[in-house]
Amino acid sequence: MILILSRQAHPNDIETLMKRLDWMNLRASLSEQNGQKSLAVVSGMNKQVQIEEFAALPLVEKVLPFTQPYKLASKDVRRERLCIPIKDIQIGGKELAVMAGPCSIESAEQMNTIAAQVKKAGANILRGGAFKPRTSPYSFQGLGEYGLQILAEAGEVHNLITISEVMDAEQIDLVGRYVDILQIGARNMQNYSLLKKVGRSEKPVMIKRGFSSTYQDLLMSAEYILHQGNPHVILCERGVRTFENYTRNTLDIAAVPVLHQLSHLPVIVDPSHGTGIREMVVPMARASVAAGADGIMVEVHNEPEKALSDGIQSLYPEQFEKLMISLKQMAPVVDREIL
Amino acid sequence: MILILSRQAHPNDIETLMKRLDWMNLRASLSEQNGQKSLAVVSGMNKQVQIEEFAALPLVEKVLPFTQPYKLASKDVRRERLCIPIKDIQIGGKELAVMAGPCSIESAEQMNTIAAQVKKAGANILRGGAFKPRTSPYSFQGLGEYGLQILAEAGEVHNLITISEVMDAEQIDLVGRYVDILQIGARNMQNYSLLKKVGRSEKPVMIKRGFSSTYQDLLMSAEYILHQGNPHVILCERGVRTFENYTRNTLDIAAVPVLHQLSHLPVIVDPSHGTGIREMVVPMARASVAAGADGIMVEVHNEPEKALSDGIQSLYPEQFEKLMISLKQMAPVVDREIL
Amino acid sequence: MILILSRQAHPNDIETLMKRLDWMNLRASLSEQNGQKSLAVVSGMNKQVQIEEFAALPLVEKVLPFTQPYKLASKDVRRERLCIPIKDIQIGGKELAVMAGPCSIESAEQMNTIAAQVKKAGANILRGGAFKPRTSPYSFQGLGEYGLQILAEAGEVHNLITISEVMDAEQIDLVGRYVDILQIGARNMQNYSLLKKVGRSEKPVMIKRGFSSTYQDLLMSAEYILHQGNPHVILCERGVRTFENYTRNTLDIAAVPVLHQLSHLPVIVDPSHGTGIREMVVPMARASVAAGADGIMVEVHNEPEKALSDGIQSLYPEQFEKLMISLKQMAPVVDREIL
Amino acid sequence: MILILSRQAHPNDIETLMKRLDWMNLRASLSEQNGQKSLAVVSGMNKQVQIEEFAALPLVEKVLPFTQPYKLASKDVRRERLCIPIKDIQIGGKELAVMAGPCSIESAEQMNTIAAQVKKAGANILRGGAFKPRTSPYSFQGLGEYGLQILAEAGEVHNLITISEVMDAEQIDLVGRYVDILQIGARNMQNYSLLKKVGRSEKPVMIKRGFSSTYQDLLMSAEYILHQGNPHVILCERGVRTFENYTRNTLDIAAVPVLHQLSHLPVIVDPSHGTGIREMVVPMARASVAAGADGIMVEVHNEPEKALSDGIQSLYPEQFEKLMISLKQMAPVVDREIL
C-alpha cells in the first residue's frame, strides 16, 4: 500500500511514522513528487494489518493499494518520469543519453581514439566492457581492472560519463570505483543475488532485458534493486530471441512506450546487440528515438574488423557521426506529449 | 541467371531471344532500369543448360547468377527501389503511403465518416475488410460484396485509393472490381494457391508477413506472385509471435531496413496489429517511419468501443490526426541516404 | 448452449424441436453419447434469446453453457474420446494409427516399394504428397492427379488406408476421389475458406497445427470444419517455431495430453517435420506414443538421399521397422488410465 | 586439439608431456576410455603452435582437431556416455535417476513425509530448494541453511541422495557441505562467474537449460564448468519459452536425443517446470524416458494446495507412485540401442 501524506506533515512527524511502521515490521520507503510526500509500504504486509487503521492516522491523507506485482518500479509510487542526474547530465530528461564506445576495452590507445570521436559527434556517455560475459570460456574475457582504469581515464580526458558491466557481486566495489553507471547484462538479469547487491550500491544501475524476459520480468528485476534502496535504475531493451535469425535478436521497440506506460524508470535501447548487423544500427537507433526512448547504447569501434568482440555490429566513427546528425534533426520532432 | 542485354538491342531482337529461350523451356522475364534492359531466367534451368552459351549470344553483355533463393524479389534483378504507381500516388516513392480506416467495413455511414476524417488528416489510402479471416467461425465474418461496394464508394467520394483483403481465389475477381490494392493476410501468406492466382491479377498486391514467417519466407511468398507475372508486390510487416504477450504481437521494425537491403519491393508497417494496443500505435508508427518504412497501415474508427472487430487497437480520429501532424514534422528528417 | 435431451425423447419430437430452433435462426447439431442425446446450439445466440425459455421446454432436461470459445471441438459436447472409423481401422481407438510413406509421391515404382515395406513393418495408413506446398515456386510442386492415382493404387494393392494433402478448395473433390483422409497442412491451418470447404466433405480431415499456432488456434480451426457438419477431424502436432534451429522445429509433445484434456478429437504426432533430422524421428515417435498420442505420421523413403523433398528427415525402411518393433513393445505399457 | 596417446605410454611420460605443454602455456586435460588415454588441449592454442610438431612427439599416436566450439563437453573427447557415480547410484547408467521432492523446503516434518513417500515409490534422489530464485523480491526466498540441514537429514534417514540449487558463489561451500549434487538454475545458466566457481567444486553439478538457450549455449555453459576441472556435469532440459502459454513452458524433449548426439554428458528432464500443470507431468515424464532421458526431476508435495511455491505443478504422492509403476513397466522397453 501507499500512504499519501498530508502536505502539512513535518519531517519529524514523518520520521516518527516510519519508526512506528518499522516497529510493526513494515518496510516503507519515502518519496516525493511535486511536493507531495508518500510512503510506499512494500513488504511485511499480511492479513493482520488492517488498511483502514492507516487511513485513520493523522498524517495520512489517503491509502492506495499497489496495482502491479512490481511496486517501487510502478507508476503507483510515482506518476511522472524519473530523471537520474549523473554529473552534468540527466538520464530520463530532455536531452538524449547517448552511450557509445567499443564492445570490449582493448587498449588505452583504442579507447582514447574512440572516446575522442564519439565525444566530438555528440555522445555523452562512454561505454566499454572490462569483464565480458562470453558464451565460450575460450573467448577473450576482458582486461579486468586494467580495462576499468583505461575507461575511467578516457572518460575523464574527454569529459564523458562512463558505464561498464559488472558480472559478479565481488566486482561491484571495484567497478564502482572506476565508472559512473553499473551495467547488469542480459544474461544476469535474473541473477537475483547480484541484483540485491547492486541495490545496495550508491551508483545508478542500468539493467538489460534478458533475451527472453517479459516486460514484467524486467520490472520485477528492477524491483529487486529498488527494494534494496537504490532508486536509480535505468531499463535497457536489447532485443529478444525469436525464430528469426537473420538478425542476432529481434529488437522490441514497443518496449519503449510499454515500459514508459508501466513504470517511471528511464528506457534506453541498444540497437547494436538488438540487431547484430552494422547496417541496421542507424535505422533502429532512429526508430528507438522516434518511439520515445530516453537514450541509446551503440557500439562504435575505430577498426571494427580488428575488434576482439562484436566487430560485425560496431559502427565506424563516421557512421556514428551521421547517426548523431540525424538524431539532432529529429530531436525537435520528438514530441513527448503524443508519445 | 540474369542476362544483361546490350543497350543497342532492338525490341525485335529481344523478342526473338525470348522466343528462343521459350523454345528451350526457359521462362524469362524482361525488366529495365536506367535504360538497361535485362532478362531474368528464373526457371527451366538444369544441368544441360550451359551458362557460357548464353554469354556468347550477340545481344547478351553479361550473364549473372542469382545469389538468393528468391530471384525476382531480390536486388539481383533490380538494384534501385521499386515505385508502384496507383492512380495519383506512388507506393515506394518519396511520399509516405498512409493506409487508414476501420478493421471491418460495418456500414456506409461509418465508412463515409471515417473516410472523411482520415482524408482530412492526410491519409491517401482507405482500408476496410469485407472478408474477414476470424479465428472463430462464430465471429463477424464481414459484409462481403456489399462491404466492397461501400468501400469503393467512400474511396471515390473522398478521393482515396482503396485496399481490402482477399481470402480466397474465388474472391479475386470480385474484390478486384471494387478496390485498387489486393491484400493477402498474414494467415494466408503461405497459401500458395492463392498467391499464384493473385500473381495473375492486374492489381497491385500487398502481402502481410505471417506471424512466424522469416524475412526469407516472406520474400519467397512474394516470389510466387512475381513469378506469375505481377510485378507490383508490396511487403507488410505486422508483428511476429513471441513469448511476450503484453502486446498482441512483437512488431519487428528491423524488417524495414532488412527487407530494403534484400529486396527492391516497398515495405509498409502495420502498428495496429503489430501491437494490438491503441496507445502503442502512434509511437510505433513514428518508429517505423524513422526506420525508413514506405508507409503505414493504421486502424482508425470513429467509435472504437462499438467496433465489430479490433476496437481495442483502433485509433480515435483525433489521435490519427495528431499522428499525421507528427509524421509530417518528421518527413524532412527522414534522410533516405543514411537509411 | 447445449440442450441435454430427455432419454424419453422420440426422434420425431427432436426433429420438431430442431425445426423450431431453425425457425429461430439457431443452428443446432445433434449428438449422442452413451444413449444420451443432446443438441449443441452453436450460433445465432444473442441477447434476445432467453436461456431459461429453453430449460422450460418439455424435451429438455438441462441447459449447459459452453465453457470454451471452441464448442463442437470441446469436451462440453462430448466427454469421451472420439473414435473415427475408416475402413477397417479406427483412429482414436486402441490401435495406434501409423501413417508412413514418402514426403512426395515420385513414381509408381517408388510408392509400391515403400508401401510394401511400411505395410510389412506394421503401418496401417499410407501417406504421400501429390500437391506440395513448397516455400519456393521453383521447387518440385508434386505430381498432381497422377500422383494421387499412384497413391490410391499402392493403397489398394497393399491394403493400406491413404492420406494426402489438399491445398486448395478446387482440389477437394479430386483428392477425395482418390484418398481416404484429407490432410490440411500447417501453412493452411488458418485458411478459413479451405476449412469451410473440407467441412462439407464426407471424408475425415487431419489438420496440422500451424507452426506458431496455439492449442486454442488449432481447436478453433477444427471448429470451422466441425461447424460445417464434418464430425471427423483429426488433430496433428508437427512442431512449432522457436529460437532453437538445430532442429527444424521444436516438437511440442505436451500438445498430446493438453489437446486430449481440452478436446475429444484424436491427436497424431509427426516427428519427421517436428525435428527435421532422421536420427531424432525414432526417439520422438516413441516419446509421442508414451505421452498418449493416438498415432504418428512418419516419412519413410527407400532412397532418402535421392528424395525430391525432405530426404534428410526420412527414415530408411529398416529404421522404420525397428521403430515399429519398439512401439509394439511399448504398446502394453501405454496405460491410458494414467494418461 | 586432442592428442591420442600410445597405449604403451607410461604415466611418468605422460606427466612429462603435460609439463611440457604447461610450459608452452597450453592447458591440457587427461582422459581415458577403454584403456585409451588422450590429452585434450583446450586453450592456449594460437597460430604459432604447429599441430604437426605434436604429431611427431613419441607418445602421441594421432592429433585430432575439435569439431565443435564446446570441446570437453563434446563427443570429440569421449565417444561413450559418461556415468557419474554418486554414493550408490550412477547418473547416466542403466538405472533411471529419479529426483523427486518439493519445490521449496518448508519444514522438517514436510520434508520427512515427502522423502518417505518418494523413496517408497522408487525415487533415488531427493530434491528441495533452500535458496529460491523468485521473480518477485516479495515472494518466499527459501529457508537458507536451515533448509539445507532439513534436506540433508531427510536424505540420510531415507537413504536418498540430495540435490539443491546454489544461486551465488558465496553459497557454494555451504550448499556443498549439505547436499550431494549442486544445481544451477535456468536463470543462472549463463552466470559465468558462478559456473567457474562450481567448476572448482568437488561435487557433481546439474545445470538447467536457460529458458531461451540453445543446445549449444547449454553445452558452452557446461564447458565453463568442465574447463575448471569438474568433470561431473549433468544437463537438464526444463522447457523453453514460446508463444504458447497454456503450458508454463514448452518442454523440448528432442533435447534428449540431440544432447546425447552432441555430448557424452547425462541428460535429465524436468516435466514439472517444463509444463507447469500437474496433469501434464506424468505423460511428459513418460515421454522423456521413452526418448532416452537418463532421469527425471519431478516436484512432489504432500499438500500441493498449501505449498509455498509451485503447488500447481506438484504431483500428489499417489500420482508419483503411479508414475513410478508406469516407468518401471517401460524400463525394459527402453532399448538404448535404437535411441
CSV table of N, CA, C and O in Angstrom, one decimal, chain A residues 13 28 34 63 75 83 93 95 132 167 185 205 214 220 266 277 289 306 319:
chain,number,residue,atom,x,y,z
A,13,ASP,N,7.5,14.4,12.1
A,13,ASP,CA,6.4,13.5,12.2
A,13,ASP,C,6.5,12.3,11.3
A,13,ASP,O,6.1,11.2,11.6
A,28,ALA,N,9.0,0.6,4.7
A,28,ALA,CA,8.4,1.7,3.9
A,28,ALA,C,9.5,2.5,3.3
A,28,ALA,O,10.6,2.6,3.8
A,34,ASN,N,6.3,16.6,-6.8
A,34,ASN,CA,5.5,17.9,-6.8
A,34,ASN,C,5.2,18.3,-5.4
A,34,ASN,O,4.1,18.8,-5.1
A,63,VAL,N,-4.9,6.1,1.5
A,63,VAL,CA,-4.2,4.9,1.4
A,63,VAL,C,-4.5,4.3,0.1
A,63,VAL,O,-5.7,4.0,-0.2
A,75,LYS,N,4.1,2.9,-11.7
A,75,LYS,CA,3.6,4.2,-11.6
A,75,LYS,C,2.8,4.5,-10.4
A,75,LYS,O,2.4,5.6,-10.1
A,83,CYS,N,14.0,11.3,-13.5
A,83,CYS,CA,15.2,11.8,-14.1
A,83,CYS,C,16.4,11.5,-13.2
A,83,CYS,O,16.3,11.7,-12.0
A,93,GLY,N,15.8,12.8,-18.9
A,93,GLY,CA,15.5,14.3,-19.0
A,93,GLY,C,15.3,14.6,-20.5
A,93,GLY,O,15.1,13.7,-21.3
A,95,GLU,N,17.4,15.9,-22.7
A,95,GLU,CA,18.5,15.5,-23.6
A,95,GLU,C,18.6,14.0,-23.7
A,95,GLU,O,18.4,13.3,-22.7
A,132,LYS,N,33.8,-9.4,-19.5
A,132,LYS,CA,32.9,-9.7,-20.6
A,132,LYS,C,32.2,-11.1,-20.4
A,132,LYS,O,32.9,-12.1,-20.2
A,167,MET,N,29.6,-8.3,-13.5
A,167,MET,CA,29.1,-9.7,-13.7
A,167,MET,C,29.0,-10.5,-12.4
A,167,MET,O,28.4,-11.6,-12.4
A,185,GLY,N,24.1,-7.2,-17.3
A,185,GLY,CA,23.9,-7.7,-18.6
A,185,GLY,C,22.7,-8.6,-18.7
A,185,GLY,O,22.1,-9.0,-17.7
A,205,VAL,N,22.2,2.1,-11.8
A,205,VAL,CA,22.4,0.8,-12.4
A,205,VAL,C,21.5,0.7,-13.7
A,205,VAL,O,20.3,1.1,-13.6
A,214,THR,N,10.0,-11.1,-20.2
A,214,THR,CA,8.9,-10.3,-20.5
A,214,THR,C,9.1,-8.9,-19.8
A,214,THR,O,10.0,-8.7,-19.0
A,220,MET,N,10.3,-6.6,-12.5
A,220,MET,CA,10.5,-7.3,-11.3
A,220,MET,C,12.0,-7.4,-10.9
A,220,MET,O,12.3,-7.3,-9.7
A,266,PRO,N,13.6,5.4,-16.6
A,266,PRO,CA,14.1,5.7,-18.0
A,266,PRO,C,14.3,4.5,-18.8
A,266,PRO,O,14.7,3.4,-18.2
A,277,ILE,N,23.8,-6.4,-36.7
A,277,ILE,CA,24.3,-6.1,-38.1
A,277,ILE,C,24.5,-4.6,-38.2
A,277,ILE,O,23.6,-3.8,-37.9
A,289,VAL,N,14.5,6.3,-31.0
A,289,VAL,CA,14.3,7.7,-30.5
A,289,VAL,C,12.9,8.2,-30.9
A,289,VAL,O,12.2,8.8,-30.1
A,306,LYS,N,39.0,-5.4,-36.7
A,306,LYS,CA,40.1,-5.9,-35.8
A,306,LYS,C,39.5,-6.1,-34.3
A,306,LYS,O,40.3,-6.4,-33.4
A,319,GLN,N,30.0,6.6,-39.4
A,319,GLN,CA,28.6,6.2,-39.4
A,319,GLN,C,27.9,6.8,-38.1
A,319,GLN,O,26.8,7.3,-38.1
